[in-house]
Coordinates of C-alpha atoms in Angstrom, one line a residue:
M177 CA -1.5 -14.4 18.5
L178 CA -2.5 -12.4 15.8
E179 CA -2.2 -9.4 18.2
E180 CA 0.8 -10.5 18.8
A181 CA 2.4 -11.2 15.4
G182 CA 1.0 -7.7 14.7
K183 CA 2.9 -5.9 17.5
F184 CA 6.0 -8.0 15.8
A185 CA 5.7 -7.1 12.4
T186 CA 4.5 -3.4 13.5
G187 CA 7.4 -2.7 16.1
E188 CA 10.4 -4.7 14.5
L189 CA 10.0 -6.1 11.2
A190 CA 9.0 -2.5 9.5
A191 CA 11.3 -0.5 10.9
L192 CA 14.0 -2.8 9.3
N193 CA 12.2 -2.2 5.8
Q194 CA 13.6 1.1 4.2
S195 CA 16.8 0.8 5.9
G196 CA 17.3 -3.0 4.4
D197 CA 16.5 -1.9 1.3
R198 CA 19.1 1.1 1.5
E199 CA 21.8 -0.9 2.8
G200 CA 21.2 -4.4 0.6
C201 CA 23.1 -7.1 1.3
H202 CA 27.0 -7.5 1.2
W203 CA 29.3 -10.3 -0.4
Q204 CA 33.1 -11.0 0.0
D205 CA 35.1 -13.6 -0.4
G206 CA 32.4 -16.3 -0.3
K207 CA 30.3 -14.8 2.6
V208 CA 27.5 -12.9 2.8
T209 CA 26.7 -10.0 5.7
T210 CA 22.3 -9.1 5.8
P211 CA 21.3 -5.6 6.8
R212 CA 21.8 -3.8 10.1
G213 CA 19.2 -5.2 12.4
W214 CA 18.6 -8.5 10.0
Q215 CA 20.7 -11.0 13.0
A216 CA 18.9 -9.4 15.8
A217 CA 15.1 -9.5 14.5
Y218 CA 15.9 -13.2 13.0
Q219 CA 16.9 -14.1 16.5
Q220 CA 13.6 -12.7 17.7
F221 CA 11.5 -14.2 15.0
C222 CA 12.6 -17.9 16.0
E223 CA 12.6 -17.4 19.9
G224 CA 8.9 -16.0 19.3
G225 CA 8.2 -19.6 17.8
W226 CA 6.8 -17.9 14.4
L227 CA 8.8 -19.8 12.4
S228 CA 7.5 -23.0 13.5
L229 CA 3.6 -22.1 13.8
A230 CA 2.3 -25.0 11.2
L231 CA 5.2 -27.7 11.6
P232 CA 4.4 -31.0 13.2
E233 CA 4.9 -30.9 17.4
R234 CA 7.0 -33.5 17.1
I235 CA 10.0 -31.7 15.1
G236 CA 9.9 -28.6 17.6
G237 CA 6.5 -26.7 15.7
Q238 CA 3.5 -25.6 17.2
G239 CA 1.2 -28.1 15.1
L240 CA -1.4 -24.7 14.5
P241 CA -3.8 -24.8 11.2
K242 CA -2.1 -23.5 8.0
L243 CA -5.3 -20.8 8.1
L244 CA -3.6 -19.2 11.4
A245 CA -0.2 -19.4 10.0
M246 CA -1.5 -17.5 6.7
A247 CA -2.7 -14.5 8.5
V248 CA 0.5 -14.2 10.3
N249 CA 2.5 -15.1 7.2
E250 CA 0.4 -12.1 5.2
M251 CA 1.8 -9.5 8.2
W252 CA 5.3 -10.6 8.0
L253 CA 4.8 -10.1 4.1
S254 CA 3.1 -6.6 4.6
A255 CA 6.2 -5.2 6.9
N256 CA 9.4 -6.5 5.1
M257 CA 9.0 -8.6 2.7
A258 CA 13.2 -9.1 1.8
F259 CA 13.7 -10.3 5.4
V260 CA 10.9 -13.5 5.4
M261 CA 11.8 -14.5 2.2
F262 CA 13.4 -17.4 4.3
H263 CA 9.9 -18.7 5.9
A264 CA 8.4 -20.4 2.8
L265 CA 11.6 -22.4 1.8
S266 CA 11.8 -23.5 5.7
Q267 CA 8.4 -24.4 6.0
G268 CA 8.2 -25.9 2.3
G269 CA 11.7 -27.8 2.8
C270 CA 10.7 -29.6 6.2
E271 CA 7.2 -30.8 5.1
I272 CA 9.8 -32.0 1.9
L273 CA 11.7 -34.1 4.8
L274 CA 9.1 -35.0 6.7
N275 CA 7.0 -36.8 3.5
A276 CA 10.3 -38.4 1.9
A277 CA 13.4 -38.2 4.3
N278 CA 14.7 -41.6 6.1
A279 CA 14.2 -41.7 10.1
A280 CA 17.9 -40.8 10.3
Q281 CA 17.7 -37.5 8.0
Q282 CA 14.6 -36.3 9.7
A283 CA 16.2 -37.1 12.9
R284 CA 19.5 -35.2 11.7
Y285 CA 18.0 -32.2 10.2
L286 CA 14.2 -31.2 10.9
P287 CA 14.4 -30.0 14.9
A288 CA 17.1 -27.5 13.8
L289 CA 15.3 -26.4 10.6
A290 CA 12.1 -26.2 12.3
S291 CA 13.9 -23.7 15.2
G292 CA 15.2 -21.5 12.8
Q293 CA 19.2 -23.0 14.1
W294 CA 19.7 -23.7 10.2
S295 CA 18.0 -22.4 7.4
L296 CA 17.1 -23.9 3.8
A297 CA 17.4 -23.2 0.3
M298 CA 16.3 -24.3 -3.0
A299 CA 18.7 -24.7 -5.4
L300 CA 16.8 -25.5 -8.8
T301 CA 17.8 -23.0 -11.6
E302 CA 20.9 -23.0 -13.6
P303 CA 22.3 -20.7 -16.0
N304 CA 21.1 -23.2 -18.8
A305 CA 18.2 -24.1 -17.1
G306 CA 15.7 -21.7 -15.8
S307 CA 11.6 -22.3 -15.6
D308 CA 12.4 -25.3 -17.8
L309 CA 14.5 -28.0 -15.5
A310 CA 14.8 -30.6 -18.1
P311 CA 18.2 -29.2 -19.2
T312 CA 19.6 -29.6 -15.4
T313 CA 23.4 -30.6 -15.9
T314 CA 24.5 -30.7 -11.9
R315 CA 25.9 -34.3 -11.3
A316 CA 25.5 -36.5 -8.4
F317 CA 27.6 -39.0 -8.4
P318 CA 26.9 -42.4 -5.8
L319 CA 29.5 -42.7 -2.8
G320 CA 27.5 -45.4 -1.5
D321 CA 24.9 -45.4 1.5
G322 CA 23.1 -43.1 0.4
Q323 CA 25.9 -40.1 -0.1
Y324 CA 26.8 -38.6 -3.5
R325 CA 29.2 -36.4 -4.6
I326 CA 27.7 -33.2 -6.1
K327 CA 29.0 -31.1 -8.7
G328 CA 27.5 -28.2 -10.5
Q329 CA 25.9 -24.6 -10.1
K330 CA 23.3 -23.1 -9.6
L331 CA 21.9 -19.5 -9.4
F332 CA 18.8 -17.4 -8.2
I333 CA 19.4 -19.2 -4.6
T334 CA 16.9 -17.2 -1.9
Y335 CA 19.1 -16.9 1.2
G336 CA 21.6 -19.6 -0.4
E337 CA 24.7 -17.8 1.7
H338 CA 23.6 -15.6 4.7
D339 CA 25.2 -14.7 8.7
L340 CA 21.3 -15.7 9.9
T341 CA 22.2 -18.8 11.0
E342 CA 24.8 -21.1 11.6
N343 CA 24.3 -23.9 8.7
T344 CA 22.3 -23.5 5.4
V345 CA 20.7 -26.6 4.1
H346 CA 20.7 -26.8 0.8
L347 CA 18.2 -28.8 -1.4
V348 CA 19.6 -29.2 -4.7
L349 CA 18.6 -31.1 -7.8
A350 CA 21.0 -33.0 -9.9
R351 CA 20.8 -36.0 -12.6
T352 CA 22.8 -38.9 -11.5
P353 CA 25.1 -41.0 -13.9
D354 CA 22.4 -43.3 -15.5
A355 CA 19.4 -41.0 -14.9
A356 CA 17.1 -40.4 -17.6
P357 CA 17.1 -37.9 -20.1
G358 CA 15.1 -34.8 -19.3
S359 CA 12.9 -34.0 -15.7
R360 CA 12.7 -37.5 -15.3
G361 CA 15.7 -38.4 -14.1
L362 CA 16.4 -35.9 -11.9
S363 CA 16.4 -36.8 -8.1
L364 CA 17.0 -34.3 -4.9
F365 CA 19.8 -34.2 -2.8
I366 CA 20.5 -32.6 0.8
V367 CA 23.6 -30.9 0.9
P368 CA 24.4 -28.7 4.1
K369 CA 27.1 -25.9 4.2
Y370 CA 28.5 -28.1 7.2
R371 CA 28.6 -31.6 7.3
I372 CA 26.7 -33.1 10.3
N373 CA 28.8 -35.3 12.5
P374 CA 27.3 -38.4 14.0
D375 CA 26.3 -36.6 17.3
G376 CA 24.9 -33.4 15.3
T377 CA 27.0 -31.0 15.9
L378 CA 28.9 -29.4 13.0
G379 CA 31.4 -30.4 11.2
D380 CA 34.0 -29.5 8.5
E381 CA 33.0 -27.2 5.6
N382 CA 31.0 -28.8 2.5
D383 CA 32.4 -27.8 -0.7
L384 CA 30.1 -25.4 -1.7
R385 CA 30.8 -21.6 -2.2
C386 CA 28.9 -18.6 -2.9
V387 CA 30.5 -17.2 -5.7
S388 CA 28.3 -14.0 -6.3
I389 CA 25.3 -12.4 -5.2
E390 CA 22.8 -10.9 -7.4
H391 CA 22.1 -6.7 -7.7
K392 CA 18.3 -6.6 -8.1
L393 CA 15.6 -4.1 -9.0
G394 CA 14.0 -5.0 -5.2
L395 CA 14.3 -7.5 -2.3
H396 CA 17.7 -5.6 -1.5
G397 CA 17.6 -7.2 1.5
S398 CA 17.2 -10.8 0.8
P399 CA 20.1 -12.5 -0.4
T400 CA 20.1 -14.0 -4.0
C401 CA 22.8 -16.3 -4.6
S402 CA 24.6 -17.9 -7.5
I403 CA 26.5 -21.1 -5.8
S404 CA 29.0 -23.3 -7.2
Y405 CA 29.2 -26.9 -5.7
G406 CA 32.3 -29.5 -5.9
D407 CA 34.8 -27.3 -7.2
Q408 CA 37.3 -29.7 -5.3
D409 CA 34.9 -32.6 -5.7
N410 CA 34.4 -33.0 -2.2
C411 CA 30.7 -31.9 -2.3
I412 CA 28.9 -34.2 -0.4
G413 CA 25.0 -34.7 -0.2
E414 CA 22.1 -37.2 0.8
L415 CA 19.7 -38.7 -1.3
I416 CA 16.0 -37.9 -0.5
G417 CA 13.2 -40.9 -1.8
N418 CA 14.4 -42.4 -4.5
E419 CA 16.2 -41.6 -7.7
G420 CA 14.3 -40.0 -10.2
Q421 CA 12.0 -38.6 -7.6
G422 CA 13.5 -35.2 -7.4
L423 CA 11.0 -32.8 -9.3
S424 CA 7.8 -34.3 -7.6
L425 CA 9.3 -33.9 -4.4
M426 CA 10.1 -30.4 -5.3
F427 CA 6.7 -29.8 -6.1
I428 CA 5.5 -30.1 -1.9
L429 CA 8.0 -27.3 -1.7
M430 CA 7.1 -25.5 -4.5
N431 CA 3.4 -25.8 -3.6
E432 CA 4.0 -23.8 -0.1
A433 CA 6.4 -21.5 -2.3
R434 CA 3.2 -20.6 -4.6
L435 CA 0.8 -20.0 -1.9
S436 CA 3.7 -17.8 0.1
T437 CA 4.1 -15.8 -3.5
G438 CA 0.2 -15.1 -4.0
L439 CA 0.1 -13.7 -0.4
Q440 CA 3.3 -11.4 -1.4
G441 CA 0.7 -10.3 -3.5
V442 CA -2.0 -9.8 -1.0
A443 CA 1.0 -8.1 1.5
T444 CA 1.9 -5.7 -1.6
G445 CA -1.8 -4.8 -1.7
E446 CA -2.5 -4.2 1.6
M447 CA 1.0 -2.2 2.4
A448 CA -0.3 0.1 -0.8
Y449 CA -3.7 0.6 0.7
Q450 CA -2.7 1.6 3.8
R451 CA 0.1 4.5 2.8
A452 CA -2.2 5.3 -0.1
L453 CA -5.3 6.0 2.3
S454 CA -3.3 7.9 4.7
Y455 CA -1.6 10.2 2.4
A456 CA -4.8 10.8 0.4
S457 CA -6.7 11.1 3.6
E458 CA -4.3 13.8 4.8
R459 CA -3.1 15.4 1.7
M460 CA -4.7 18.6 0.9
Q461 CA -5.7 19.3 -3.3
G462 CA -8.2 21.2 -5.4
N463 CA -11.4 21.8 -4.4
H464 CA -14.6 19.5 -4.1
W465 CA -16.0 18.1 -7.2
Q466 CA -19.8 19.8 -6.2
D467 CA -17.8 23.1 -4.4
N468 CA -15.5 25.1 -5.9
K469 CA -14.6 27.1 -3.5
R470 CA -13.5 24.2 -0.9
R471 CA -10.0 23.2 -0.8
V472 CA -10.6 19.1 0.0
A473 CA -8.0 16.3 0.9
L474 CA -7.2 13.7 -1.8
I475 CA -9.7 10.9 -0.6
E476 CA -12.7 13.3 -2.0
H477 CA -12.1 13.0 -5.2
P478 CA -14.2 10.5 -7.3
D479 CA -11.4 9.3 -9.1
V480 CA -8.6 8.8 -5.8
A481 CA -11.9 6.9 -3.9
R482 CA -11.9 4.6 -7.1
M483 CA -8.4 3.6 -6.5
L484 CA -8.9 3.3 -3.1
L485 CA -11.7 0.9 -3.4
S486 CA -10.4 -0.7 -6.1
M487 CA -7.2 -1.9 -4.1
R488 CA -9.6 -2.3 -0.9
S489 CA -11.9 -5.1 -2.4
R490 CA -8.9 -6.6 -4.7
V491 CA -7.1 -7.5 -1.4
L492 CA -10.2 -8.3 1.0
G493 CA -11.4 -11.0 -1.8
L494 CA -8.2 -12.3 -2.8
R495 CA -6.8 -12.6 1.3
S496 CA -10.0 -14.7 1.4
L497 CA -9.1 -17.2 -1.7
A498 CA -6.0 -17.5 0.9
Y499 CA -7.8 -18.4 3.5
L500 CA -10.0 -20.8 1.6
I501 CA -7.4 -22.5 0.2
S502 CA -5.1 -23.0 3.3
A503 CA -8.4 -24.0 5.1
R504 CA -9.2 -26.7 2.5
I505 CA -5.1 -28.0 3.1
D506 CA -6.1 -28.3 6.9
L507 CA -9.1 -30.1 6.5
A508 CA -7.3 -32.6 3.4
N509 CA -4.8 -33.1 6.5
H510 CA -6.8 -34.4 9.0
C511 CA -10.0 -35.9 6.8
T512 CA -10.8 -39.2 7.7
D513 CA -13.1 -39.9 4.6
Q514 CA -10.6 -40.9 1.3
N515 CA -13.1 -39.2 -1.2
E516 CA -13.3 -36.3 0.4
Q517 CA -9.8 -35.7 1.0
H518 CA -9.0 -36.6 -2.9
T519 CA -11.8 -33.9 -3.6
L520 CA -10.1 -31.2 -1.2
L521 CA -6.7 -31.6 -2.5
A522 CA -8.2 -31.6 -5.9
N523 CA -9.7 -28.4 -5.4
V524 CA -6.1 -27.0 -3.7
A525 CA -4.4 -28.3 -6.6
L526 CA -6.8 -26.1 -9.0
L527 CA -7.0 -23.1 -6.5
T528 CA -3.5 -22.4 -5.3
P529 CA -1.5 -21.5 -8.7
I530 CA -4.4 -19.5 -9.8
F531 CA -4.3 -17.5 -6.6
K532 CA -0.5 -17.2 -6.9
A533 CA -0.5 -16.1 -10.3
F534 CA -2.9 -13.8 -10.1
A535 CA -2.8 -12.1 -6.4
T536 CA 0.8 -11.4 -7.6
E537 CA -0.2 -9.6 -10.6
Q538 CA -2.6 -7.4 -9.1
G539 CA -0.4 -6.6 -6.0
H540 CA 2.1 -5.5 -8.2
E541 CA -0.9 -3.3 -10.2
M542 CA -1.8 -2.1 -6.7
S543 CA 2.0 -0.9 -6.3
G544 CA 1.5 0.9 -8.9
T545 CA -2.0 2.1 -8.3
A546 CA -0.7 3.7 -4.7
I547 CA 2.2 5.5 -6.7
Q548 CA -0.5 7.3 -9.0
I549 CA -2.2 8.3 -5.8
F550 CA 0.6 9.9 -4.0
G551 CA 1.7 11.8 -7.7
G552 CA 5.0 12.8 -7.9
M553 CA 5.8 12.0 -4.1
G554 CA 5.2 8.3 -5.1
F555 CA 8.2 9.0 -7.4
I556 CA 10.8 9.7 -4.8
E557 CA 12.0 6.8 -3.0
E558 CA 11.7 8.2 0.6
T559 CA 8.0 7.8 0.8
G560 CA 8.6 4.0 0.7
V561 CA 5.7 3.3 -1.9
A562 CA 8.3 2.6 -4.8
Q563 CA 9.7 0.4 -3.2
L564 CA 6.6 -1.4 -3.0
M565 CA 6.5 -1.9 -6.7
R566 CA 10.3 -2.5 -6.7
D567 CA 10.1 -6.0 -4.1
S568 CA 6.9 -7.0 -5.7
R569 CA 7.7 -7.0 -9.3
I570 CA 9.5 -10.4 -8.9
T571 CA 6.4 -12.1 -7.4
T572 CA 4.9 -12.2 -11.1
I573 CA 8.1 -14.3 -12.5
Y574 CA 8.3 -17.0 -9.9
E575 CA 6.2 -19.3 -11.7
G576 CA 2.2 -20.8 -12.5
T577 CA -4.6 -22.1 -14.1
T578 CA -7.4 -23.4 -14.5
G579 CA -13.1 -24.7 -14.3
I580 CA -14.5 -23.3 -11.1
Q581 CA -17.5 -23.5 -8.9
V582 CA -19.6 -20.1 -7.9
K583 CA -22.9 -21.2 -9.2
A584 CA -24.2 -22.4 -5.6
C585 CA -23.2 -19.1 -4.4
A586 CA -24.6 -17.1 -7.4
D587 CA -27.9 -19.0 -7.0
R588 CA -28.2 -18.1 -3.2
L589 CA -27.7 -14.8 -3.8
L590 CA -30.4 -14.2 -6.6
S591 CA -32.7 -13.3 -4.1
S592 CA -31.0 -10.8 -2.0
T593 CA -31.7 -7.2 -3.1
A594 CA -28.4 -5.3 -2.3
L595 CA -26.2 -8.5 -4.2
R596 CA -28.8 -9.5 -6.8
L597 CA -26.4 -7.7 -9.3
P598 CA -23.1 -9.1 -8.2
A599 CA -25.3 -12.8 -8.1
Q600 CA -26.4 -11.9 -11.8
Q601 CA -23.2 -11.2 -12.8
L602 CA -21.1 -14.1 -11.2
M603 CA -23.8 -16.6 -12.8
A604 CA -23.4 -15.3 -16.3
C605 CA -19.4 -15.2 -16.0
S606 CA -19.2 -19.0 -15.1
E607 CA -21.8 -20.4 -17.5
Q608 CA -19.6 -18.2 -20.3
L609 CA -16.3 -20.0 -18.8
Q610 CA -18.0 -23.1 -19.2
Q611 CA -18.6 -22.6 -22.3
V612 CA -15.1 -21.5 -23.2
I613 CA -13.2 -24.2 -21.4
D614 CA -15.7 -27.1 -23.1
E615 CA -14.9 -26.0 -26.3
L616 CA -10.6 -26.0 -25.4
L617 CA -10.8 -29.1 -24.0
T618 CA -10.6 -30.5 -27.5
D619 CA -7.8 -32.2 -29.7
D620 CA -8.3 -29.3 -32.8
K621 CA -4.9 -27.7 -33.2
T622 CA -6.4 -24.6 -33.5
V623 CA -7.9 -24.7 -30.2
Q624 CA -4.1 -26.0 -28.5
L625 CA -3.0 -23.2 -30.2
R626 CA -5.6 -21.0 -28.5
C627 CA -5.1 -22.8 -24.9
Y628 CA -1.3 -21.2 -25.2
A629 CA -1.9 -17.8 -26.6
G630 CA -5.0 -17.0 -24.5
A631 CA -3.2 -18.9 -21.2
V632 CA -2.8 -15.1 -19.4
P633 CA -6.5 -13.9 -20.1
L634 CA -8.2 -17.2 -19.3
L635 CA -6.1 -17.1 -15.8
D636 CA -7.0 -13.3 -15.0
T637 CA -10.8 -14.6 -15.9
L638 CA -10.3 -17.2 -13.2
G639 CA -8.9 -15.0 -10.9
Y640 CA -11.4 -12.0 -11.4
L641 CA -14.2 -14.6 -11.0
L642 CA -12.6 -15.9 -8.2
T643 CA -11.9 -12.8 -6.2
G644 CA -15.8 -11.7 -6.8
W645 CA -17.0 -15.2 -5.5
Q646 CA -15.0 -14.2 -2.2
L647 CA -16.3 -10.8 -1.9
A648 CA -20.0 -11.8 -2.5
E649 CA -19.6 -15.1 0.0
L650 CA -18.0 -12.0 2.6
A651 CA -21.0 -10.1 2.2
S652 CA -23.6 -12.4 2.6
S653 CA -21.8 -14.3 5.4
P654 CA -24.1 -15.1 8.2
Q655 CA -21.0 -14.2 10.6
L656 CA -21.7 -10.5 9.1
A657 CA -24.7 -9.8 11.1
E658 CA -22.4 -9.4 14.5
Y659 CA -20.3 -6.5 13.1
E660 CA -21.6 -3.1 13.3
T661 CA -23.8 -1.5 10.7
T662 CA -20.8 0.5 8.7
Y663 CA -18.7 -2.6 8.4
Q664 CA -22.0 -4.5 6.8
Q665 CA -22.3 -1.8 4.8
N666 CA -18.9 -1.8 3.8
M667 CA -18.7 -5.3 2.9
V668 CA -21.6 -5.6 0.4
A669 CA -20.2 -1.9 -0.9
L670 CA -17.3 -3.8 -1.5
A671 CA -18.8 -6.4 -3.6
Q672 CA -21.0 -3.9 -5.5
F673 CA -17.9 -1.9 -6.5
Y674 CA -15.7 -4.9 -7.7
T675 CA -18.8 -6.4 -9.5
A676 CA -18.9 -3.0 -11.4
H677 CA -15.3 -1.9 -12.1
H678 CA -13.9 -5.6 -12.5
L679 CA -15.8 -8.6 -12.9
V680 CA -17.2 -6.2 -15.6
K681 CA -14.3 -8.1 -17.4
V682 CA -15.0 -10.8 -17.9
P683 CA -16.7 -11.5 -21.0
A684 CA -14.2 -9.1 -22.5
L685 CA -11.5 -11.7 -21.5
L686 CA -13.2 -14.9 -22.4
Q687 CA -13.8 -13.3 -25.6
T688 CA -10.2 -12.7 -26.1
V689 CA -9.6 -16.7 -24.8
A690 CA -12.1 -17.6 -27.5
T691 CA -10.4 -15.6 -30.6
A692 CA -6.5 -15.9 -28.7
E693 CA -5.0 -17.4 -32.1
T694 CA -5.8 -14.9 -34.5
G695 CA -2.8 -13.6 -36.2
L696 CA -0.5 -15.8 -34.3
A697 CA 0.5 -18.3 -36.7
D698 CA 0.2 -16.1 -40.0
Y699 CA 2.1 -13.0 -38.6
R700 CA 6.2 -12.9 -38.9
F701 CA 8.2 -10.6 -37.2
N702 CA 10.8 -8.1 -38.6
I703 CA 14.2 -8.3 -37.2

């Protein structure tokens, strides 16, 4: 399956990446046209069953582990991130319906969404309600029988309107007339572009329209839409679950989106590494650092090798973290022991936002490193690495923190000659981290300010520690003996490199966290 996914990613999706970026999407009279080749690629994507790998068989999915789907999804994201932005939305939206929709709603929507016949869009953000959804003003007026009249405007809706499917199903956060204030009063509604007849066929067009698409820094092939609901007071939606459950239900999709977004960081880093490695191996530039008479390829310069190893080690560690999270989700889904399941899900809840935020920041940073290796050629659009930076910039904005258990790994590796230094560094960092977190878990107002001001350095601490932990686990895996000697040596070398170049940043970051409030309360900005 991985081989077939690789063929499709390389042969179809990657071929459309740069052309889709240049052409972009086009809006006219409420309709959106995707770039040339997008429709044919989407049909192949659905016919291959790639959309529904990890969805249940009873709704048309393949019922495969999320771990496998994660590996396949990374290929799509590396090959053409803009194209597959719909994927996590469909996966997460189906999971919402599986958890909260009634039987009739599941029968009406799930098979078409799982097959890709219909697509799904997530409508949360409004002009006055961005990351904070409490001010949401979109309204939902009850009509009886679970139906509501929806009225309001939403923006930043990925694939909210397009020409790939016959119908688009919107999940809309809205407020009922008697709803509680703030986020507790939000409910979730399913609002199809075309209404569904009792026999399952498509009926009349619903009263919603795309009023514009965004002109963006990157991801030009992915339409980001502004949608107006109920201009004619005739936009009909159905309540999912109960009133007031909207935000908690939406977080089912958001957790899927967080994993996918973190994976976008990994995919960006992988693509940046592959392109930089190829260019650095071929581009002759300067003389050897020991032999001034011999011209060499870029890769033979120590600083270029440093940048390549930095990308390679980070990608590998973050990929391993993604697989760890997805494997624990699989285990939790099939676990019969409630205590074990609770522990697994709590672990996933901790690791997922760290992975999302840290991997996206690292992916964007690695795209910049690739441009640095390319030099002036990296600033030219034709080489494709500038697009990596543009496309990845949004991933760090999408939304996302915190304790870790790496001591067991460190204890095990202290007796290893090759991995003693990584083990010692992991042990020291985890102990320092525990001390800082213990201090942060108080009600002192100064410490509260420290938590807010030091949130990003703390996130980076956790990200570096988790990545270093995963590289140490990979380098010490018993399965490593099955691979040829060079591969084994490379795994150990990557763990050692990461320790020397990245894990050593943790003590300084923790010192920043410990004093993060310094100067903040006293400084006054001059406007």
